[in-house]
Every structure is written in C-alpha cells, then in structure tokens.
Short mmCIF file of the C-alpha atoms (twelve columns), coordinates in Angstrom:
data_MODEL
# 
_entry.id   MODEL 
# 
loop_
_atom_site.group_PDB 
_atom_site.id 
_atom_site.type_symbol 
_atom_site.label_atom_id 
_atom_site.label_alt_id 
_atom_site.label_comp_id 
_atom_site.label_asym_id 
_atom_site.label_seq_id 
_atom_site.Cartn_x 
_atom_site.Cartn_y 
_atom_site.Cartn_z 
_atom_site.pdbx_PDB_model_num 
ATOM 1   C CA . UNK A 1   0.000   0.000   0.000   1 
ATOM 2   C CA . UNK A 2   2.964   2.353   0.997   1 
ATOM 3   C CA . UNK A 3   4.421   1.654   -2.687  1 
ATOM 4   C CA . UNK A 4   0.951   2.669   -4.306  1 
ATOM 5   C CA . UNK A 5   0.594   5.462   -2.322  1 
ATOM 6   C CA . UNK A 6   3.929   6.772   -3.407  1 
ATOM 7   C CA . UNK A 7   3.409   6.590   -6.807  1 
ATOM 8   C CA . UNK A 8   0.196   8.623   -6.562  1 
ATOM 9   C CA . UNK A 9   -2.437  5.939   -6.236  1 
ATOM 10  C CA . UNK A 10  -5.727  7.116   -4.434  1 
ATOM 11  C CA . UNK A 11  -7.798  3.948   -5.510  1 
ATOM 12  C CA . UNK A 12  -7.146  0.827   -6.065  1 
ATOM 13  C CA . UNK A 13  -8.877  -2.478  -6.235  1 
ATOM 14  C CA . UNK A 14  -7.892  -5.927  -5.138  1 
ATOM 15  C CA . UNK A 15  -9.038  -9.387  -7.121  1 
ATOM 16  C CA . UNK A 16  -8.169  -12.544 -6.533  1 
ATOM 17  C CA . UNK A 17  -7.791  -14.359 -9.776  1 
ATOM 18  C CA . UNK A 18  -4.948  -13.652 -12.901 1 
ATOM 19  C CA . UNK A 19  -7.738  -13.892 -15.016 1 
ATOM 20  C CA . UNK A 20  -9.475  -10.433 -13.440 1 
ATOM 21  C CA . UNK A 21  -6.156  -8.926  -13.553 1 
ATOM 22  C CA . UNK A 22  -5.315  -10.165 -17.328 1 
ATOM 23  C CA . UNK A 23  -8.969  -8.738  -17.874 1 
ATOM 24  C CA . UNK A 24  -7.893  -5.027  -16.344 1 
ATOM 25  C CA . UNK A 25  -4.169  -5.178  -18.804 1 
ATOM 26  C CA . UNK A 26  -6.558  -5.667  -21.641 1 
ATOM 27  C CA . UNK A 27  -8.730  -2.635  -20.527 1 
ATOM 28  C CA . UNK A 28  -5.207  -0.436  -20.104 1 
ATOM 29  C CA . UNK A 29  -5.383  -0.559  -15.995 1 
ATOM 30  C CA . UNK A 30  -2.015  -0.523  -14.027 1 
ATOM 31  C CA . UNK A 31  -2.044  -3.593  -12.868 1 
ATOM 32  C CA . UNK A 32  0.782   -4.662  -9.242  1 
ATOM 33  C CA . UNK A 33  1.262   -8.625  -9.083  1 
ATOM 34  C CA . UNK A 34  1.662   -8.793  -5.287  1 
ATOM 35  C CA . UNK A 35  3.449   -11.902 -4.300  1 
ATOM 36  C CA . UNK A 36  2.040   -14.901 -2.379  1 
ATOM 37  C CA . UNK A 37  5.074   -16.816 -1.836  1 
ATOM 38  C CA . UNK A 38  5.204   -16.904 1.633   1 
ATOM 39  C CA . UNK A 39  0.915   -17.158 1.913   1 
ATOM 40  C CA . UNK A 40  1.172   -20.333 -0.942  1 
ATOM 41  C CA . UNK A 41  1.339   -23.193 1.738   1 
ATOM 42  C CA . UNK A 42  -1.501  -21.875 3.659   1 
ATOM 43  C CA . UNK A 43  -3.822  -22.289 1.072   1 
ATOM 44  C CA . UNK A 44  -3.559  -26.213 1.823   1 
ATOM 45  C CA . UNK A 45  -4.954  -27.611 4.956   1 
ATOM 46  C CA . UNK A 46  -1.975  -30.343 5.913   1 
ATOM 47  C CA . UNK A 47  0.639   -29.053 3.654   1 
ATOM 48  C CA . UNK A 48  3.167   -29.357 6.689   1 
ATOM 49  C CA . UNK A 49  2.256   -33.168 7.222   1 
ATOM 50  C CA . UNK A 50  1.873   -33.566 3.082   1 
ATOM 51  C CA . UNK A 51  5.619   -32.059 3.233   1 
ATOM 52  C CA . UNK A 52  6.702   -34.350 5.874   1 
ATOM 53  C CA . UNK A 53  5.411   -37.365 4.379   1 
ATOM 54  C CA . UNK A 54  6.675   -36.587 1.216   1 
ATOM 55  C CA . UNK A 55  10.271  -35.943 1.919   1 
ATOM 56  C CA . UNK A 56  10.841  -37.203 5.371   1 
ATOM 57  C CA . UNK A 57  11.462  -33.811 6.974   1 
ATOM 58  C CA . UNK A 58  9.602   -31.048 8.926   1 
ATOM 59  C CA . UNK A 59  8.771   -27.981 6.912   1 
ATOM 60  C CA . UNK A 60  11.070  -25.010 7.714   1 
ATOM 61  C CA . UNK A 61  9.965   -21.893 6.473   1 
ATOM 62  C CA . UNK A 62  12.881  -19.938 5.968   1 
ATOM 63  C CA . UNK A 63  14.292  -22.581 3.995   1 
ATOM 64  C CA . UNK A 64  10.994  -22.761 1.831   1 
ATOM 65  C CA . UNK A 65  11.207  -19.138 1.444   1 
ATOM 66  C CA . UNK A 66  14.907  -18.988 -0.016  1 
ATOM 67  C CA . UNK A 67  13.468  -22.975 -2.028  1 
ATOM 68  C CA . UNK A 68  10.773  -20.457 -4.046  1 
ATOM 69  C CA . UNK A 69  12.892  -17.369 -4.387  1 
ATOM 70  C CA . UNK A 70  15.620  -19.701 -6.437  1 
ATOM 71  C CA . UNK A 71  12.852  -21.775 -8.554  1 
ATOM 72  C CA . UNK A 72  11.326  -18.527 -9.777  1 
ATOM 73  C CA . UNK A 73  15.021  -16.976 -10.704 1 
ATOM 74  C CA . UNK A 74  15.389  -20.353 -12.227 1 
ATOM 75  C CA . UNK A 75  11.850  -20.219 -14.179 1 
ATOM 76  C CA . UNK A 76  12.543  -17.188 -15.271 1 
ATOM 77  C CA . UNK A 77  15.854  -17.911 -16.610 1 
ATOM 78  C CA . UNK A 78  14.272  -20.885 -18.373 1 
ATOM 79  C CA . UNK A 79  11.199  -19.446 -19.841 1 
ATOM 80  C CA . UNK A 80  8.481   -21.011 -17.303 1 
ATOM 81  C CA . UNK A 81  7.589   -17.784 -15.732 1 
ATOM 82  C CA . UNK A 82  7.939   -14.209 -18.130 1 
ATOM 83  C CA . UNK A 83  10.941  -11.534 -17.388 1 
ATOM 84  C CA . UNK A 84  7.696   -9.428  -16.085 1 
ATOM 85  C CA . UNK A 85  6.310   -11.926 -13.834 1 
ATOM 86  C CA . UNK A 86  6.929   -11.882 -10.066 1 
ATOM 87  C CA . UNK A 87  9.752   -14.331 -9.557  1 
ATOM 88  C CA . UNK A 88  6.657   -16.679 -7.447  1 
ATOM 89  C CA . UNK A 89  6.444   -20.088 -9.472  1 
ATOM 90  C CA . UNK A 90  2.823   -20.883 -9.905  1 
ATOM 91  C CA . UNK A 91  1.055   -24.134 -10.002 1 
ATOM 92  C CA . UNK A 92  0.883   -24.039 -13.352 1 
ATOM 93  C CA . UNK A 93  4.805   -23.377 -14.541 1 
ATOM 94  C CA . UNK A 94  5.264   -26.486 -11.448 1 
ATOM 95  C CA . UNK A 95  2.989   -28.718 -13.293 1 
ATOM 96  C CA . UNK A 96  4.738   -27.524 -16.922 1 
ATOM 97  C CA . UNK A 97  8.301   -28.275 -15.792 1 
ATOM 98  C CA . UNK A 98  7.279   -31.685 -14.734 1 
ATOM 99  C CA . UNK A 99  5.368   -32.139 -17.917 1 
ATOM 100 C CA . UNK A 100 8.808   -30.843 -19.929 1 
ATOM 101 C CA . UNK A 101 11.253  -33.605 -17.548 1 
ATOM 102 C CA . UNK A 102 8.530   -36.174 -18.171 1 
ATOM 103 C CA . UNK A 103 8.734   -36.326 -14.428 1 
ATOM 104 C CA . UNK A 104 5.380   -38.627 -13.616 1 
ATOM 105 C CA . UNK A 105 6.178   -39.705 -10.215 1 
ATOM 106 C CA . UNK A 106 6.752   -35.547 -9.160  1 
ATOM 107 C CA . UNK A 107 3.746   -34.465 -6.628  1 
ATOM 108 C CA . UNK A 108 2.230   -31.378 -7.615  1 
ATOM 109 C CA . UNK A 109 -0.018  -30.404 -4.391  1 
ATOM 110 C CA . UNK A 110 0.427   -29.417 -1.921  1 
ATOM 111 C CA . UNK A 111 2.124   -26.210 -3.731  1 
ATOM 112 C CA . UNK A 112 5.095   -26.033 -1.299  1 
ATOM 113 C CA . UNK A 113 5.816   -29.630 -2.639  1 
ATOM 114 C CA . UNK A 114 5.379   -29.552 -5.923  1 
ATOM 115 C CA . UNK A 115 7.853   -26.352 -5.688  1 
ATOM 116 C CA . UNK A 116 10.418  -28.627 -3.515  1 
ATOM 117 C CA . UNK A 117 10.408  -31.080 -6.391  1 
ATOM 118 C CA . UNK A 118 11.216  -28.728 -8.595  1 
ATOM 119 C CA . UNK A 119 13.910  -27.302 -6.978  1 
ATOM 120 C CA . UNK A 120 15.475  -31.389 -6.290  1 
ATOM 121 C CA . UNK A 121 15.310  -31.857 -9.862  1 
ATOM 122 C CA . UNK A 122 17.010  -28.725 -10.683 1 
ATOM 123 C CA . UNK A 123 19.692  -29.579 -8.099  1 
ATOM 124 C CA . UNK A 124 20.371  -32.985 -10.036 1 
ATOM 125 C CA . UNK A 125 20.347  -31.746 -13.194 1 
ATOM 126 C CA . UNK A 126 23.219  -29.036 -12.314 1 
ATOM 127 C CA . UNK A 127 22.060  -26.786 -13.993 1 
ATOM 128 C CA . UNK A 128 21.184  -28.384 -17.198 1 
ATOM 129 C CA . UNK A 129 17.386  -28.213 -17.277 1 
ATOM 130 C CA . UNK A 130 15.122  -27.646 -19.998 1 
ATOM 131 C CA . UNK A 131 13.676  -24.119 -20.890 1 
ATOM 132 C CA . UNK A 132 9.966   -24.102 -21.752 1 
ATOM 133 C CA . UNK A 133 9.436   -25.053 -25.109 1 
ATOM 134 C CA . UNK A 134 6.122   -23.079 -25.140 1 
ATOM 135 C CA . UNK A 135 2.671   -24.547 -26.863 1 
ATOM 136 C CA . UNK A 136 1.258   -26.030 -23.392 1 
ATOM 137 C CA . UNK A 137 -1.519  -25.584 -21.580 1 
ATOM 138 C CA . UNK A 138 -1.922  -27.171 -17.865 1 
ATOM 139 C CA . UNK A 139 -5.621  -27.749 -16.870 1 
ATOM 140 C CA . UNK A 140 -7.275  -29.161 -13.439 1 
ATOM 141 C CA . UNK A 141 -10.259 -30.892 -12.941 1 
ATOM 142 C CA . UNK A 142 -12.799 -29.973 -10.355 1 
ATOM 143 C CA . UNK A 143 -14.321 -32.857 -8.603  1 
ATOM 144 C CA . UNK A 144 -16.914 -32.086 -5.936  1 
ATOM 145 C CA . UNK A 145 -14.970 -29.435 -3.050  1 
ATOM 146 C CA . UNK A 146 -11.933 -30.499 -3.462  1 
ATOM 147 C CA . UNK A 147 -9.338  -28.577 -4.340  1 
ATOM 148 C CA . UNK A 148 -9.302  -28.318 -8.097  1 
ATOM 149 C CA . UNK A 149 -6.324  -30.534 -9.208  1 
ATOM 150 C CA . UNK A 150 -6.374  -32.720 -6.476  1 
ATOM 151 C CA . UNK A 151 -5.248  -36.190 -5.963  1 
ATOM 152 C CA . UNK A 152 -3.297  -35.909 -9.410  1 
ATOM 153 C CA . UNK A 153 -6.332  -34.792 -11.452 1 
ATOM 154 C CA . UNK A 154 -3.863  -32.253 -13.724 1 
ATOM 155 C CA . UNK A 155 -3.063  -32.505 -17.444 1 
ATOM 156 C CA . UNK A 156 -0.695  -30.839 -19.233 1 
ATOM 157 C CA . UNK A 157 -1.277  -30.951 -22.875 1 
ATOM 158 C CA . UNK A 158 0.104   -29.111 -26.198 1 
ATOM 159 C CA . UNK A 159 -2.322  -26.489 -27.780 1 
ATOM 160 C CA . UNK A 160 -3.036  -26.935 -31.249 1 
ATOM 161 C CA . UNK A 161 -5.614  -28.593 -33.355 1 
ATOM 162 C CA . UNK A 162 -7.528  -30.865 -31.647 1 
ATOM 163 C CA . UNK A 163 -6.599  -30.110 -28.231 1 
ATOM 164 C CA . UNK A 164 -10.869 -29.357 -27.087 1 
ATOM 165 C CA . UNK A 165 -11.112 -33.341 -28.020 1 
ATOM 166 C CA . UNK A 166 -8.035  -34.274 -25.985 1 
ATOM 167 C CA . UNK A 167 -8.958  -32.176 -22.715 1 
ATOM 168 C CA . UNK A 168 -12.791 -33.414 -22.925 1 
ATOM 169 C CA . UNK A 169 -11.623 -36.761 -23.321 1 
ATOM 170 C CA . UNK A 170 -9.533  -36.557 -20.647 1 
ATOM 171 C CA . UNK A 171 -12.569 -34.935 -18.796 1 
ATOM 172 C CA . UNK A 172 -14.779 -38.366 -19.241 1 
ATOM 173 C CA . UNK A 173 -16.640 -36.795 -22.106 1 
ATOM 174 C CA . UNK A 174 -16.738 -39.277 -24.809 1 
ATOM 175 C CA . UNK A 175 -15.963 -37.262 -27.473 1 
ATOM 176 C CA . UNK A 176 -12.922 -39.784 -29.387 1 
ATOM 177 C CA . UNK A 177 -13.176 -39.828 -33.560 1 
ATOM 178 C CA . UNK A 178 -16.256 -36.912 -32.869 1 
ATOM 179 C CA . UNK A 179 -15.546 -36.397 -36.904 1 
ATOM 180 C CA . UNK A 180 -17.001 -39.717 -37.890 1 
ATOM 181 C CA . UNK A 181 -19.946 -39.990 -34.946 1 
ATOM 182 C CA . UNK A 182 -23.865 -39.849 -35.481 1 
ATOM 183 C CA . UNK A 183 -24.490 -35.552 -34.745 1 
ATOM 184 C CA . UNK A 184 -27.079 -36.424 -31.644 1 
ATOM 185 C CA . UNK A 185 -24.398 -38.547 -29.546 1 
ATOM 186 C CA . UNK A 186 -20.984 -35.866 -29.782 1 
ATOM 187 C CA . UNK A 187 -23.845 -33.269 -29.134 1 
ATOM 188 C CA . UNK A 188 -25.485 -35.195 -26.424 1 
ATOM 189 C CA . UNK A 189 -21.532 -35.480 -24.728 1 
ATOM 190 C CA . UNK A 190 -20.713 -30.983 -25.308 1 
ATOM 191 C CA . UNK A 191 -24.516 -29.941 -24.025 1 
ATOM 192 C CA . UNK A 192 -23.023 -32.880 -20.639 1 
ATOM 193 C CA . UNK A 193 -19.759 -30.259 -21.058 1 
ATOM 194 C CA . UNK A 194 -21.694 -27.228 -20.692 1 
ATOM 195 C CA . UNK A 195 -24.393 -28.315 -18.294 1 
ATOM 196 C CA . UNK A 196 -21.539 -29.005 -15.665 1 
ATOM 197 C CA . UNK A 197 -19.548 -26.013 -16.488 1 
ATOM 198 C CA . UNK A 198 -22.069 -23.302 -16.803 1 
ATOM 199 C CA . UNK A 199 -20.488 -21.879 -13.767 1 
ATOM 200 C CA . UNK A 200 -17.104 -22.319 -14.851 1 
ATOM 201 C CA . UNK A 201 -17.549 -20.579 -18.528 1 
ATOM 202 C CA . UNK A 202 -18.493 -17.490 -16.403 1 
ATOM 203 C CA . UNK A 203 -15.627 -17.667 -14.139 1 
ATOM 204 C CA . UNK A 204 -13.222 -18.626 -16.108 1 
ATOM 205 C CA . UNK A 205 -14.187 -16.290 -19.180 1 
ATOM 206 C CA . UNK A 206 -14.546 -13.252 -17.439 1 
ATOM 207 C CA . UNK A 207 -11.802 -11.379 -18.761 1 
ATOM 208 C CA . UNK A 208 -13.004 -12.716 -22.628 1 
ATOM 209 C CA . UNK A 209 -16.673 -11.615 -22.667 1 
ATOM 210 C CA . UNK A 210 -16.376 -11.741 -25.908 1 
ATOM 211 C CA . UNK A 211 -15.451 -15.068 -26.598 1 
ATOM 212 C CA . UNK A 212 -18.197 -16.153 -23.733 1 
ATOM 213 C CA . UNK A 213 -20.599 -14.588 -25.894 1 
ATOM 214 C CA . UNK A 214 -19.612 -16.333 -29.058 1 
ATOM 215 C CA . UNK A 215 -19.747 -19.632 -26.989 1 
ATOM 216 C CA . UNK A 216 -23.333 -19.046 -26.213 1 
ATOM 217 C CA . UNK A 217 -24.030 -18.355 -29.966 1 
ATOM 218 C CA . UNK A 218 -22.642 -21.740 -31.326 1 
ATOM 219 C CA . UNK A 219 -24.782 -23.377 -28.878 1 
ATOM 220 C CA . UNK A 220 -28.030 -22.596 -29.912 1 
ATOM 221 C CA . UNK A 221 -27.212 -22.621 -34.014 1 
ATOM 222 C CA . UNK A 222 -29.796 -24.418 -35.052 1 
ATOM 223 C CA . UNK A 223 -27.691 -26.526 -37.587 1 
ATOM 224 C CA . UNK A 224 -26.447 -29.566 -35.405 1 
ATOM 225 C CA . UNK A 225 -23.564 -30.317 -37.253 1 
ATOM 226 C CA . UNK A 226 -22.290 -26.558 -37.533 1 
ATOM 227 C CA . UNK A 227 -23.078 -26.506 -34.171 1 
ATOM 228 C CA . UNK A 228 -20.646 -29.183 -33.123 1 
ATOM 229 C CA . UNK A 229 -18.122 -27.857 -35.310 1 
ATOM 230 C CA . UNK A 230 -18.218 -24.225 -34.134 1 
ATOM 231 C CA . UNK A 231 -18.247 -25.676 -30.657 1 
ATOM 232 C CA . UNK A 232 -14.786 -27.403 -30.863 1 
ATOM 233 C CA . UNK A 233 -13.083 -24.445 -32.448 1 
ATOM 234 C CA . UNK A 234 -14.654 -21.808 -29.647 1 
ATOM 235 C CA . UNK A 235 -13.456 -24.701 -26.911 1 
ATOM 236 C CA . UNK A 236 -10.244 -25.006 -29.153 1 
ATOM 237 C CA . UNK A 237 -9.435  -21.425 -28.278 1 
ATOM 238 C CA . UNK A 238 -10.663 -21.073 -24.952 1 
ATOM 239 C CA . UNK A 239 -8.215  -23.996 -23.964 1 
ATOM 240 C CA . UNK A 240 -5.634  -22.922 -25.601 1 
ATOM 241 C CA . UNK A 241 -5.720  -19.069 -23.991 1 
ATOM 242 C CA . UNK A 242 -3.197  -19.021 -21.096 1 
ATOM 243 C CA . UNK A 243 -5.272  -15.340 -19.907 1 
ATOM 244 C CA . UNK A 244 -8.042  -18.266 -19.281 1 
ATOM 245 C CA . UNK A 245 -7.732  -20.139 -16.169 1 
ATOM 246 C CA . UNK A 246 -8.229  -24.072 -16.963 1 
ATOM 247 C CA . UNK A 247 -10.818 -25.595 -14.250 1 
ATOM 248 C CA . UNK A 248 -13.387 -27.543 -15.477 1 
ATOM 249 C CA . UNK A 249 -15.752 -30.413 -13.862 1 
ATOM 250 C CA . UNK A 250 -15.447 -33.951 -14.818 1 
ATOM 251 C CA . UNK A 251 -18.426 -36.224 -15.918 1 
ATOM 252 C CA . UNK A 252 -19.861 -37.088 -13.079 1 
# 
C-alpha cells in the first residue's frame, strides 16, 4: 500500500484471480502482481504433514522461502515464468516443468511440494534443465470441493488442433473420432460439457466476454452439425488461452 501510495495511487482495487487482472491489462489498468510466496502453503490444509510425508522432513519456512525465491530466478531464466512476472512459481509453470522432464512420479499439491520437487530436480540436473518449449496448456479438474487438481487430477497438454477433443476426453466426455460420430451422440456429450460447467464458462471467461458470448451463440445454431463444429473451435481457443484459467468439472 505504501508503494501505491507513493506513486500517486488514491484507488485501487484488489481481485483474486490472474484472469481479473489479465482482464484489467486488456482494458489499459495498471495492474501490481503482489506476491504470495510466503501465503502459498496456507492455502492447503496439511501441507506441513503432506511435506513431511513426502520428503521425510519437517517444513522449515525460511528454507521454503529462499526454495521459491531460487525456482522462480530459475523459471525465469528458463522461460516457465515471463521476465515481467513476479519471480513466485505458480502451479501451473510447477505442473509444466514436470510435464517438460517427463517427471510422472513428481507431486504437484500441496504447492510447497510440488515447488520442492522442482527445486530437487534442478539440483540434479546441475544446472542443465530444460527451458519451456512453449505450446502447453496445464488444466485441473474440479471434482466435488476439493481442491481443483487434487489427488493428481492435472493434465498438461500441447495447444493446437484438436486439443478441445483431448482435454474433454480426458474430462470423461466421450468425445474420441467426434468427426465420424452420429451428430445427436458428440452433441449429447458438449450440451453434458456445458451443463456441468455453466459456472465455470463465467468464471473462467470473465476477462473474454467476448469469446463467452460467441460460446453461447454456437450453442443454440440451429444446424447440429455446424453446431458441433463451431463448438470445438470456440473450446479449441478457450483452452488454448493461457489469460483463461483451466478448471473444469469432470463427468460425473
């Protein structure tokens, strides 16, 4: 607050998702990234045990502290996080740089562990880890209250043609070979898609209102087959925007 006032600030706003402050940079709004490194762990209930039981240790802050500061010099360096970003490595450059060191057995949540992991792989590679290669997009599935990406329901996939099929797929939405299937069953599994996510379109679309609003039009074209089609290229580039934040809800 000090730093806003001295720089002339007499209003200001606070919101709690990148997506409302990606929203604002769009609209020309000064926009200040505060960093949550040291209120992260917090966010999960247990994260001291989870930390315990993952490495065999007790959970030292200061440590953790000086654990994040290096990762997000390192992401930077590497192309995870961007020169601009606050050197605070998010869930979703974690969940890329396992993705990139095919890393399956890594644990992503809690977030304090996921960022430990990182920074033990980056200590045994010595400093030859791989920079972002770019063209992925990390999405979580919502299941019930839990915390969205819980109990390893994360993907990481590359954008690109095809990629709505892949995440809905990977959703429980039978939508494989969609191309070659009778209209009524792919559009029976997108209208399952957007029942469950009505919520999420608006929450997660609210810095694209545009795009929301061209969802809502394919939807109801009265052509079937247009309808599908239009549906998988508005989904194509709504997974594929990294301003969008990727949680959706599973078939039930």
């Amino acid at each position: 607050l000090q730093d806003l006032q001295g720089r002339g600030v007499s209003a200001f706003a606070v919101v709690p998702h990148t997506s409302d402050a990606a929203c604002l940079r769009r609209a020309g709004v000064d926009v200040v990234q505060l960093s949550s490194a040291a209120l992260e762990p917090r966010r999960d209930p247990g994260y001291a045990a989870a930390f315990y039981k993952r490495f065999g240790r007790t959970y030292n802050s200061t440590e953790a502290e000086m654990v994040f500061a290096r990762v997000g010099e390192e992401f930077i360096r590497l192309g995870y996080l961007r020169q601009n970003d606050r050197s605070v490595p998010s869930l979703r450059t974690v969940a890329l740089f396992f993705h990139v060191h095919n890393q399956t057995e890594a644990q992503l949540l809690p977030w304090c562990v996921g960022v430990f992991e990182v920074h033990l792989e980056l200590i045994r590679r010595g400093g030859a880890a791989v920079s972002n290669p770019g063209g992925l997009q990390f999405f979580q599935a919502a299941v019930g209250r839990k915390r969205p990406g819980a109990d390893g329901m994360w993907l990481v996939a590359a954008t690109g043609p095809g990629l709505a099929q892949r995440v809905l797929s990977w959703l429980g939405y039978d939508t494989a070979d969609w191309q070659r299937r009778p209209n009524a069953d792919v559009d029976e599994e997108l209208e399952a898609f957007w029942l469950q996510n009505a919520k999420a379109f608006r929450l997660n679309l609210k810095g694209s209102p545009s795009l929301l609003e061209r969802l809502e039009h394919c939807r109801t074209e009265s052509n079937v087959s247009a309808s599908i089609k239009e549906r998988f290229a508005c989904l194509d580039l709504v997974f594929g925007d990294t301003d969008v934040r990727q949680q959706w809800r599973p078939l039930p």
